[in-house]
PDB file of C-alpha atoms in Angstrom:
ATOM      1  CA  LEU A  82      -1.989  -0.866  -3.491  1.00  0.00           C
ATOM      2  CA  VAL A  83      -4.665   0.538  -5.721  1.00  0.00           C
ATOM      3  CA  SER A  84      -5.540   3.278  -8.188  1.00  0.00           C
ATOM      4  CA  ASN A  85      -8.663   5.188  -9.135  1.00  0.00           C
ATOM      5  CA  LYS A  86      -9.281   3.428 -12.438  1.00  0.00           C
ATOM      6  CA  PRO A  87     -11.123   0.090 -12.416  1.00  0.00           C
ATOM      7  CA  GLU A  88      -9.272  -1.136 -15.504  1.00  0.00           C
ATOM      8  CA  HIS A  89      -5.750  -0.510 -14.211  1.00  0.00           C
ATOM      9  CA  SER A  90      -5.309   0.347 -10.630  1.00  0.00           C
ATOM     10  CA  ALA A  91      -2.697  -1.544  -8.668  1.00  0.00           C
ATOM     11  CA  ASP A  92       0.873  -0.431  -9.289  1.00  0.00           C
ATOM     12  CA  GLY A  93       1.946  -2.744  -6.518  1.00  0.00           C
ATOM     13  CA  ILE A  94       0.645  -5.358  -4.139  1.00  0.00           C
ATOM     14  CA  ILE A  95       2.291  -6.803  -1.095  1.00  0.00           C
ATOM     15  CA  ALA A  96       2.041 -10.573  -1.027  1.00  0.00           C
ATOM     16  CA  LEU A  97       2.626 -11.716   2.521  1.00  0.00           C
ATOM     17  CA  HIS A  98       3.096 -15.289   3.707  1.00  0.00           C
ATOM     18  CA  ASN A  99       3.328 -16.146   7.380  1.00  0.00           C
ATOM     19  CA  ARG A 100       4.110 -19.788   8.053  1.00  0.00           C
ATOM     20  CA  ARG A 101       2.513 -19.761  11.493  1.00  0.00           C
ATOM     21  CA  LEU A 102      -0.483 -17.439  11.322  1.00  0.00           C
ATOM     22  CA  ARG A 103      -1.916 -17.425   7.820  1.00  0.00           C
ATOM     23  CA  ASP A 104      -5.504 -16.508   8.531  1.00  0.00           C
ATOM     24  CA  ARG A 105      -5.250 -14.051  11.414  1.00  0.00           C
ATOM     25  CA  PRO A 106      -4.780 -10.854   9.349  1.00  0.00           C
ATOM     26  CA  TRP A 107      -7.832 -11.692   7.228  1.00  0.00           C
ATOM     27  CA  SER A 108     -10.069 -12.261  10.227  1.00  0.00           C
ATOM     28  CA  ARG A 109      -9.060  -8.935  11.765  1.00  0.00           C
ATOM     29  CA  LEU A 110      -9.464  -7.079   8.488  1.00  0.00           C
ATOM     30  CA  THR A 111     -12.998  -8.345   7.875  1.00  0.00           C
ATOM     31  CA  SER A 112     -14.137  -7.762  11.435  1.00  0.00           C
ATOM     32  CA  GLY A 113     -12.585  -4.296  11.502  1.00  0.00           C
ATOM     33  CA  PHE A 114     -14.269  -3.327   8.253  1.00  0.00           C
ATOM     34  CA  GLY A 115     -17.682  -4.050   9.677  1.00  0.00           C
ATOM     35  CA  ILE A 116     -17.405  -2.369  13.067  1.00  0.00           C
ATOM     36  CA  ALA A 117     -14.926   0.470  12.584  1.00  0.00           C
ATOM     37  CA  PRO A 118     -16.335   3.508  14.470  1.00  0.00           C
ATOM     38  CA  ASN A 119     -14.941   5.977  11.920  1.00  0.00           C
ATOM     39  CA  MET A 120     -16.783   4.425   8.988  1.00  0.00           C
ATOM     40  CA  GLN A 121     -20.093   6.173   9.542  1.00  0.00           C
ATOM     41  CA  GLY A 122     -21.659   7.310   6.290  1.00  0.00           C
ATOM     42  CA  HIS A 123     -20.417   4.349   4.265  1.00  0.00           C
ATOM     43  CA  GLY A 124     -23.423   2.104   4.844  1.00  0.00           C
ATOM     44  CA  ARG A 125     -24.091   1.938   1.109  1.00  0.00           C
ATOM     45  CA  LEU A 126     -20.730   0.261   0.563  1.00  0.00           C
ATOM     46  CA  LEU A 127     -21.503  -2.396   3.142  1.00  0.00           C
ATOM     47  CA  ASP A 128     -24.935  -2.965   1.601  1.00  0.00           C
ATOM     48  CA  LEU A 129     -23.294  -3.303  -1.800  1.00  0.00           C
ATOM     49  CA  ALA A 130     -20.784  -5.831  -0.470  1.00  0.00           C
ATOM     50  CA  ALA A 131     -23.647  -7.961   0.827  1.00  0.00           C
ATOM     51  CA  LYS A 132     -25.466  -7.687  -2.486  1.00  0.00           C
ATOM     52  CA  LEU A 133     -22.391  -8.757  -4.437  1.00  0.00           C
ATOM     53  CA  CYS A 134     -22.459 -12.047  -2.570  1.00  0.00           C
ATOM     54  CA  GLN A 135     -25.954 -12.720  -3.912  1.00  0.00           C
ATOM     55  CA  THR A 136     -25.728 -11.523  -7.509  1.00  0.00           C
ATOM     56  CA  SER A 137     -23.831 -12.538 -10.626  1.00  0.00           C
ATOM     57  CA  ARG A 138     -21.357 -10.252 -12.365  1.00  0.00           C
ATOM     58  CA  SER A 139     -23.663  -9.971 -15.390  1.00  0.00           C
ATOM     59  CA  THR A 140     -26.375  -8.293 -13.307  1.00  0.00           C
ATOM     60  CA  MET A 141     -24.128  -5.802 -11.522  1.00  0.00           C
ATOM     61  CA  ARG A 142     -25.034  -2.225 -12.393  1.00  0.00           C
ATOM     62  CA  ARG A 143     -22.373   0.079 -13.845  1.00  0.00           C
ATOM     63  CA  GLU A 144     -22.765   2.577 -11.012  1.00  0.00           C
ATOM     64  CA  ASP A 145     -22.273  -0.186  -8.429  1.00  0.00           C
ATOM     65  CA  ASN A 146     -19.124  -1.313 -10.220  1.00  0.00           C
ATOM     66  CA  GLU A 147     -17.755   2.241 -10.196  1.00  0.00           C
ATOM     67  CA  LEU A 148     -18.663   2.639  -6.536  1.00  0.00           C
ATOM     68  CA  ILE A 149     -16.771  -0.392  -5.321  1.00  0.00           C
ATOM     69  CA  CYS A 150     -13.830  -0.230  -7.784  1.00  0.00           C
ATOM     70  CA  SER A 151     -12.963   3.477  -7.827  1.00  0.00           C
ATOM     71  CA  VAL A 152     -10.621   4.414  -4.995  1.00  0.00           C
ATOM     72  CA  GLY A 153      -9.235   7.822  -5.919  1.00  0.00           C
ATOM     73  CA  PRO A 154      -9.478  10.941  -3.732  1.00  0.00           C
ATOM     74  CA  GLY A 155     -13.053  11.781  -2.788  1.00  0.00           C
ATOM     75  CA  THR A 156     -14.533   8.405  -3.794  1.00  0.00           C
ATOM     76  CA  PRO A 157     -16.450   6.416  -1.152  1.00  0.00           C
ATOM     77  CA  MET A 158     -14.216   3.344  -1.441  1.00  0.00           C
ATOM     78  CA  GLY A 159     -11.132   5.572  -1.501  1.00  0.00           C
ATOM     79  CA  GLU A 160     -12.240   7.092   1.791  1.00  0.00           C
ATOM     80  CA  VAL A 161     -12.641   3.603   3.237  1.00  0.00           C
ATOM     81  CA  PHE A 162      -9.092   2.581   2.336  1.00  0.00           C
ATOM     82  CA  ARG A 163      -7.629   5.838   3.626  1.00  0.00           C
ATOM     83  CA  ARG A 164      -9.027   5.190   7.124  1.00  0.00           C
ATOM     84  CA  TYR A 165      -6.646   2.262   7.657  1.00  0.00           C
ATOM     85  CA  TRP A 166      -2.901   1.740   7.917  1.00  0.00           C
ATOM     86  CA  THR A 167      -1.818   0.229   4.588  1.00  0.00           C
ATOM     87  CA  PRO A 168       1.369  -1.562   3.435  1.00  0.00           C
ATOM     88  CA  ILE A 169       3.006   0.601   0.751  1.00  0.00           C
ATOM     89  CA  ALA A 170       6.453  -1.003   0.410  1.00  0.00           C
ATOM     90  CA  VAL A 171       8.647  -3.736   1.827  1.00  0.00           C
ATOM     91  CA  ALA A 172      11.074  -2.602   4.508  1.00  0.00           C
ATOM     92  CA  ARG A 173      14.210  -3.538   2.566  1.00  0.00           C
ATOM     93  CA  GLN A 174      13.330  -0.980  -0.135  1.00  0.00           C
ATOM     94  CA  VAL A 175      14.203   1.868   2.255  1.00  0.00           C
ATOM     95  CA  ALA A 176      16.641   0.167   4.609  1.00  0.00           C
ATOM     96  CA  GLU A 177      19.618   2.351   3.609  1.00  0.00           C
ATOM     97  CA  VAL A 178      20.237   5.676   5.354  1.00  0.00           C
ATOM     98  CA  ASP A 179      20.397   8.481   2.747  1.00  0.00           C
ATOM     99  CA  GLY A 180      19.537   5.866   0.122  1.00  0.00           C
ATOM    100  CA  ALA A 181      17.679   6.467  -3.125  1.00  0.00           C
ATOM    101  CA  PRO A 182      14.087   7.730  -2.661  1.00  0.00           C
ATOM    102  CA  VAL A 183      11.326   5.239  -3.479  1.00  0.00           C
ATOM    103  CA  ARG A 184       8.049   5.959  -5.255  1.00  0.00           C
ATOM    104  CA  ALA A 185       4.982   4.544  -3.510  1.00  0.00           C
ATOM    105  CA  ARG A 186       1.489   4.538  -5.019  1.00  0.00           C
ATOM    106  CA  PHE A 187      -1.730   4.092  -3.111  1.00  0.00           C
ATOM    107  CA  ALA A 188      -5.359   4.645  -4.086  1.00  0.00           C
ATOM    108  CA  GLY A 189      -4.587   6.622  -7.225  1.00  0.00           C
ATOM    109  CA  GLU A 190      -1.992   8.935  -5.691  1.00  0.00           C
ATOM    110  CA  ALA A 191       1.821   8.946  -5.736  1.00  0.00           C
ATOM    111  CA  TYR A 192       4.208   9.502  -2.829  1.00  0.00           C
ATOM    112  CA  VAL A 193       7.934   9.582  -2.108  1.00  0.00           C
ATOM    113  CA  LEU A 194       9.386   7.390   0.623  1.00  0.00           C
ATOM    114  CA  PHE A 195      12.896   7.899   2.035  1.00  0.00           C
ATOM    115  CA  ARG A 196      15.096   7.275   5.085  1.00  0.00           C
ATOM    116  CA  ASP A 197      17.091  10.280   6.214  1.00  0.00           C
ATOM    117  CA  THR A 198      20.585  10.611   7.668  1.00  0.00           C
ATOM    118  CA  ASP A 199      19.314   9.935  11.198  1.00  0.00           C
ATOM    119  CA  GLY A 200      17.429   6.822  10.091  1.00  0.00           C
ATOM    120  CA  ARG A 201      13.964   8.420  10.233  1.00  0.00           C
ATOM    121  CA  LEU A 202      11.390   7.506   7.602  1.00  0.00           C
ATOM    122  CA  GLY A 203       9.702  10.203   5.537  1.00  0.00           C
ATOM    123  CA  LEU A 204       6.519   9.876   3.457  1.00  0.00           C
ATOM    124  CA  LEU A 205       5.570  12.935   1.392  1.00  0.00           C
ATOM    125  CA  ASP A 206       3.511  13.708  -1.700  1.00  0.00           C
ATOM    126  CA  GLU A 207       5.682  12.868  -4.688  1.00  0.00           C
ATOM    127  CA  LEU A 208       5.490  16.292  -6.339  1.00  0.00           C
ATOM    128  CA  CYS A 209       7.468  19.210  -4.923  1.00  0.00           C
ATOM    129  CA  PRO A 210       5.082  21.994  -3.739  1.00  0.00           C
ATOM    130  CA  HIS A 211       7.233  24.559  -5.574  1.00  0.00           C
ATOM    131  CA  ARG A 212       6.990  23.607  -9.266  1.00  0.00           C
ATOM    132  CA  GLY A 213       5.680  20.050  -9.221  1.00  0.00           C
ATOM    133  CA  ALA A 214       8.910  18.186  -9.974  1.00  0.00           C
ATOM    134  CA  SER A 215       9.108  14.598  -8.724  1.00  0.00           C
ATOM    135  CA  LEU A 216      10.907  14.276  -5.401  1.00  0.00           C
ATOM    136  CA  VAL A 217      11.623  10.651  -6.280  1.00  0.00           C
ATOM    137  CA  LEU A 218      14.275  12.080  -8.611  1.00  0.00           C
ATOM    138  CA  GLY A 219      15.705  14.241  -5.834  1.00  0.00           C
ATOM    139  CA  ARG A 220      18.740  13.806  -3.580  1.00  0.00           C
ATOM    140  CA  ASN A 221      18.323  12.284  -0.134  1.00  0.00           C
ATOM    141  CA  GLU A 222      21.062  13.992   1.880  1.00  0.00           C
ATOM    142  CA  GLU A 223      21.820  15.577   5.243  1.00  0.00           C
ATOM    143  CA  CYS A 224      18.465  14.873   6.927  1.00  0.00           C
ATOM    144  CA  GLY A 225      16.255  15.866   4.022  1.00  0.00           C
ATOM    145  CA  ILE A 226      15.233  15.272   0.435  1.00  0.00           C
ATOM    146  CA  ARG A 227      16.293  17.946  -2.073  1.00  0.00           C
ATOM    147  CA  CYS A 228      14.322  18.596  -5.262  1.00  0.00           C
ATOM    148  CA  LEU A 229      16.446  18.284  -8.407  1.00  0.00           C
ATOM    149  CA  TYR A 230      14.729  21.280 -10.066  1.00  0.00           C
ATOM    150  CA  HIS A 231      15.412  24.288  -7.798  1.00  0.00           C
ATOM    151  CA  GLY A 232      17.053  22.578  -4.850  1.00  0.00           C
ATOM    152  CA  TRP A 233      14.249  23.047  -2.314  1.00  0.00           C
ATOM    153  CA  LYS A 234      14.860  20.661   0.564  1.00  0.00           C
ATOM    154  CA  TYR A 235      12.310  19.076   2.935  1.00  0.00           C
ATOM    155  CA  ASP A 236      12.691  17.007   6.090  1.00  0.00           C
ATOM    156  CA  VAL A 237      10.624  13.921   6.993  1.00  0.00           C
ATOM    157  CA  ASP A 238       7.890  16.139   8.474  1.00  0.00           C
ATOM    158  CA  GLY A 239       7.641  18.222   5.302  1.00  0.00           C
ATOM    159  CA  ASN A 240       9.362  21.307   6.732  1.00  0.00           C
ATOM    160  CA  LEU A 241      11.180  23.414   4.136  1.00  0.00           C
ATOM    161  CA  LEU A 242      14.824  23.435   5.227  1.00  0.00           C
ATOM    162  CA  ASP A 243      16.400  25.226   2.292  1.00  0.00           C
ATOM    163  CA  ALA A 244      15.275  27.192  -0.794  1.00  0.00           C
ATOM    164  CA  PRO A 245      18.422  28.388  -2.625  1.00  0.00           C
ATOM    165  CA  ASN A 246      16.519  30.650  -5.039  1.00  0.00           C
ATOM    166  CA  TYR A 247      14.307  32.256  -2.396  1.00  0.00           C
ATOM    167  CA  GLY A 248      15.875  34.238   0.405  1.00  0.00           C
ATOM    168  CA  ASN A 249      12.762  35.087   2.442  1.00  0.00           C
ATOM    169  CA  GLU A 250      13.251  33.049   5.608  1.00  0.00           C
ATOM    170  CA  SER A 251       9.813  33.868   7.030  1.00  0.00           C
ATOM    171  CA  PHE A 252       8.176  32.512   3.868  1.00  0.00           C
ATOM    172  CA  CYS A 253      10.214  29.326   4.027  1.00  0.00           C
ATOM    173  CA  ALA A 254       9.228  28.850   7.661  1.00  0.00           C
ATOM    174  CA  LYS A 255       5.551  28.863   6.705  1.00  0.00           C
ATOM    175  CA  LEU A 256       5.740  26.496   3.743  1.00  0.00           C
ATOM    176  CA  LYS A 257       5.459  22.730   4.269  1.00  0.00           C
ATOM    177  CA  ALA A 258       5.210  19.735   1.994  1.00  0.00           C
ATOM    178  CA  VAL A 259       2.341  17.379   2.826  1.00  0.00           C
ATOM    179  CA  SER A 260       3.632  14.527   4.987  1.00  0.00           C
ATOM    180  CA  TYR A 261       1.957  11.333   6.203  1.00  0.00           C
ATOM    181  CA  PRO A 262       2.380   9.013   9.200  1.00  0.00           C
ATOM    182  CA  VAL A 263       4.655   6.083   8.353  1.00  0.00           C
ATOM    183  CA  ARG A 264       5.809   3.065  10.366  1.00  0.00           C
ATOM    184  CA  VAL A 265       7.830  -0.146   9.941  1.00  0.00           C
ATOM    185  CA  ALA A 266       6.373  -3.437  11.173  1.00  0.00           C
ATOM    186  CA  GLY A 267       6.487  -7.054  10.067  1.00  0.00           C
ATOM    187  CA  GLY A 268       8.957  -6.404   7.264  1.00  0.00           C
ATOM    188  CA  LEU A 269       6.592  -3.852   5.684  1.00  0.00           C
ATOM    189  CA  ILE A 270       6.337  -0.073   5.461  1.00  0.00           C
ATOM    190  CA  TRP A 271       2.884   1.117   6.552  1.00  0.00           C
ATOM    191  CA  GLY A 272       1.336   4.466   5.675  1.00  0.00           C
ATOM    192  CA  TYR A 273      -1.801   6.250   6.838  1.00  0.00           C
ATOM    193  CA  PHE A 274      -3.519   8.708   4.485  1.00  0.00           C
ATOM    194  CA  GLY A 275      -6.777   9.573   6.235  1.00  0.00           C
ATOM    195  CA  PRO A 276      -7.829  12.404   8.581  1.00  0.00           C
ATOM    196  CA  ALA A 277      -5.344  12.904  11.411  1.00  0.00           C
ATOM    197  CA  GLU A 278      -8.089  13.044  14.035  1.00  0.00           C
ATOM    198  CA  LEU A 279      -9.335   9.595  12.963  1.00  0.00           C
ATOM    199  CA  GLN A 280      -5.950   7.863  12.782  1.00  0.00           C
ATOM    200  CA  PRO A 281      -6.293   4.348  14.238  1.00  0.00           C
ATOM    201  CA  PRO A 282      -3.563   2.455  16.111  1.00  0.00           C
ATOM    202  CA  LEU A 283      -1.100   0.547  13.971  1.00  0.00           C
ATOM    203  CA  PRO A 284      -2.444  -3.002  13.412  1.00  0.00           C
ATOM    204  CA  ASP A 285      -1.081  -5.703  15.706  1.00  0.00           C
ATOM    205  CA  TYR A 286      -1.089  -8.710  13.391  1.00  0.00           C
ATOM    206  CA  GLY A 287       0.497 -11.953  14.482  1.00  0.00           C
ATOM    207  CA  PHE A 288       3.095 -12.017  11.718  1.00  0.00           C
ATOM    208  CA  MET A 289       4.606  -8.793  13.076  1.00  0.00           C
ATOM    209  CA  ASP A 290       5.953 -10.736  16.063  1.00  0.00           C
ATOM    210  CA  VAL A 291       7.379 -13.613  14.019  1.00  0.00           C
ATOM    211  CA  ASP A 292      11.168 -13.762  13.706  1.00  0.00           C
ATOM    212  CA  GLU A 293      12.537 -12.823  10.280  1.00  0.00           C
ATOM    213  CA  PRO A 294      13.610 -16.367   9.260  1.00  0.00           C
ATOM    214  CA  TYR A 295       9.989 -17.503   9.649  1.00  0.00           C
ATOM    215  CA  ARG A 296       8.406 -14.641   7.735  1.00  0.00           C
ATOM    216  CA  ALA A 297       8.584 -13.636   4.085  1.00  0.00           C
ATOM    217  CA  ALA A 298       7.298 -10.391   2.570  1.00  0.00           C
ATOM    218  CA  GLU A 299       7.369  -9.877  -1.185  1.00  0.00           C
ATOM    219  CA  ARG A 300       6.151  -7.158  -3.555  1.00  0.00           C
ATOM    220  CA  VAL A 301       4.656  -7.968  -6.955  1.00  0.00           C
ATOM    221  CA  ASP A 302       3.449  -5.249  -9.350  1.00  0.00           C
ATOM    222  CA  PHE A 303       0.151  -5.724 -11.188  1.00  0.00           C
ATOM    223  CA  LYS A 304      -1.877  -3.530 -13.513  1.00  0.00           C
ATOM    224  CA  CYS A 305      -5.379  -4.342 -12.379  1.00  0.00           C
ATOM    225  CA  ASN A 306      -8.020  -3.287  -9.897  1.00  0.00           C
ATOM    226  CA  TYR A 307      -7.695  -4.259  -6.232  1.00  0.00           C
ATOM    227  CA  LEU A 308     -11.000  -6.149  -6.388  1.00  0.00           C
ATOM    228  CA  GLN A 309      -9.672  -8.502  -9.068  1.00  0.00           C
ATOM    229  CA  LEU A 310      -6.742  -9.399  -6.807  1.00  0.00           C
ATOM    230  CA  LEU A 311      -9.037  -9.883  -3.833  1.00  0.00           C
ATOM    231  CA  GLU A 312     -11.259 -12.223  -5.839  1.00  0.00           C
ATOM    232  CA  GLY A 313      -8.250 -14.206  -7.028  1.00  0.00           C
ATOM    233  CA  GLY A 314      -6.852 -14.494  -3.518  1.00  0.00           C
ATOM    234  CA  LEU A 315     -10.135 -15.764  -2.106  1.00  0.00           C
ATOM    235  CA  ASP A 316     -10.653 -18.229  -4.957  1.00  0.00           C
ATOM    236  CA  SER A 317      -8.470 -21.149  -3.898  1.00  0.00           C
ATOM    237  CA  SER A 318     -10.168 -23.518  -6.365  1.00  0.00           C
ATOM    238  CA  HIS A 319      -8.173 -22.101  -9.300  1.00  0.00           C
ATOM    239  CA  VAL A 320      -4.776 -22.884  -7.774  1.00  0.00           C
ATOM    240  CA  GLY A 321      -4.700 -26.547  -8.811  1.00  0.00           C
ATOM    241  CA  ILE A 322      -5.523 -25.571 -12.406  1.00  0.00           C
ATOM    242  CA  LEU A 323      -3.835 -22.281 -13.285  1.00  0.00           C
ATOM    243  CA  HIS A 324      -0.857 -22.804 -10.952  1.00  0.00           C
ATOM    244  CA  ALA A 325      -0.643 -26.582 -11.304  1.00  0.00           C
ATOM    245  CA  ASP A 326       3.012 -26.629 -12.370  1.00  0.00           C
ATOM    246  CA  GLN A 327       4.011 -24.706  -9.241  1.00  0.00           C
ATOM    247  CA  ALA A 328       1.475 -26.021  -6.768  1.00  0.00           C
ATOM    248  CA  ARG A 329       1.800 -29.677  -7.802  1.00  0.00           C
ATOM    249  CA  PRO A 330       5.113 -30.293  -9.587  1.00  0.00           C
ATOM    250  CA  GLY A 331       5.060 -33.546 -11.523  1.00  0.00           C
ATOM    251  CA  TRP A 332       1.264 -33.687 -11.789  1.00  0.00           C
ATOM    252  CA  HIS A 333       1.385 -34.396 -15.522  1.00  0.00           C
ATOM    253  CA  GLU A 334       3.599 -37.446 -15.045  1.00  0.00           C
ATOM    254  CA  GLN A 335       1.573 -38.437 -11.988  1.00  0.00           C
ATOM    255  CA  ALA A 336       4.750 -38.175  -9.927  1.00  0.00           C
ATOM    256  CA  PHE A 337       3.967 -35.628  -7.210  1.00  0.00           C
ATOM    257  CA  GLU A 338       6.918 -33.714  -5.791  1.00  0.00           C
ATOM    258  CA  ARG A 339       6.428 -31.261  -2.931  1.00  0.00           C
ATOM    259  CA  ASN A 340       7.253 -27.611  -3.707  1.00  0.00           C
ATOM    260  CA  THR A 341       8.932 -26.093  -0.637  1.00  0.00           C
ATOM    261  CA  ASP A 342       9.133 -22.536  -2.030  1.00  0.00           C
ATOM    262  CA  ASP A 343       7.792 -20.013   0.526  1.00  0.00           C
ATOM    263  CA  MET A 344       5.896 -18.233  -2.251  1.00  0.00           C
ATOM    264  CA  ASN A 345       4.403 -21.431  -3.692  1.00  0.00           C
ATOM    265  CA  PRO A 346       0.768 -20.619  -4.669  1.00  0.00           C
ATOM    266  CA  GLY A 347      -0.293 -24.005  -3.326  1.00  0.00           C
ATOM    267  CA  ALA A 348       1.075 -23.165   0.101  1.00  0.00           C
ATOM    268  CA  LEU A 349      -0.506 -19.700   0.016  1.00  0.00           C
ATOM    269  CA  ALA A 350      -3.905 -21.237  -0.734  1.00  0.00           C
TER     270      ALA A 350
END
């Protein structure tokens, strides 16, 4: 979950561990990135990715760094991310009907996530279209989320259901909050933020079919760029050093003891 500033982008990242199929999501992600039919016009990004494999960090140009790290609206890398379904929360965060709204951040933008009275999920821009108040602070009630400022109420599709301070019904019928496709799968909440006409099918990763006792999904918040997390995840050689106490308990006393924690960095590597 990333932002548009290279120095501090990710307000959240989903760390997912599947005991049975650890590498399948990665293989599908990398293959999909290279052949996706809706990625025309982003050849420069793919060329840059290839070049990064052949060059050191010290020789990377500033403009290349900005190109691959910046993911806000209108940026090339931001457009890439918005063409795919993306995990934005863990399912248990919005499991309760009429529960408290949840703020979700993705690619430099903020959203509100909620489950209405009928159990439907809603994903809207965080700010109310009326006066820009945060809908995360609103009330989730009676099949809609109500802004705490003037009481405007929206359903999961963004339709304006009620505007207490504005009696023009025809106006209310025309006004909509921006809403986004949202799904639940594999213990995660997935959102799609790209063009509607280019919306791909929801991914069919192996862990989505694994029974709950054999699957663990966790959320950890970081203040860093997505690329730093990707590098760290791919670099398994640091696990035995930086995470030695967790990955190899007892290493200092030369008395190895297996760590059976699902989120053990050694197991993830």
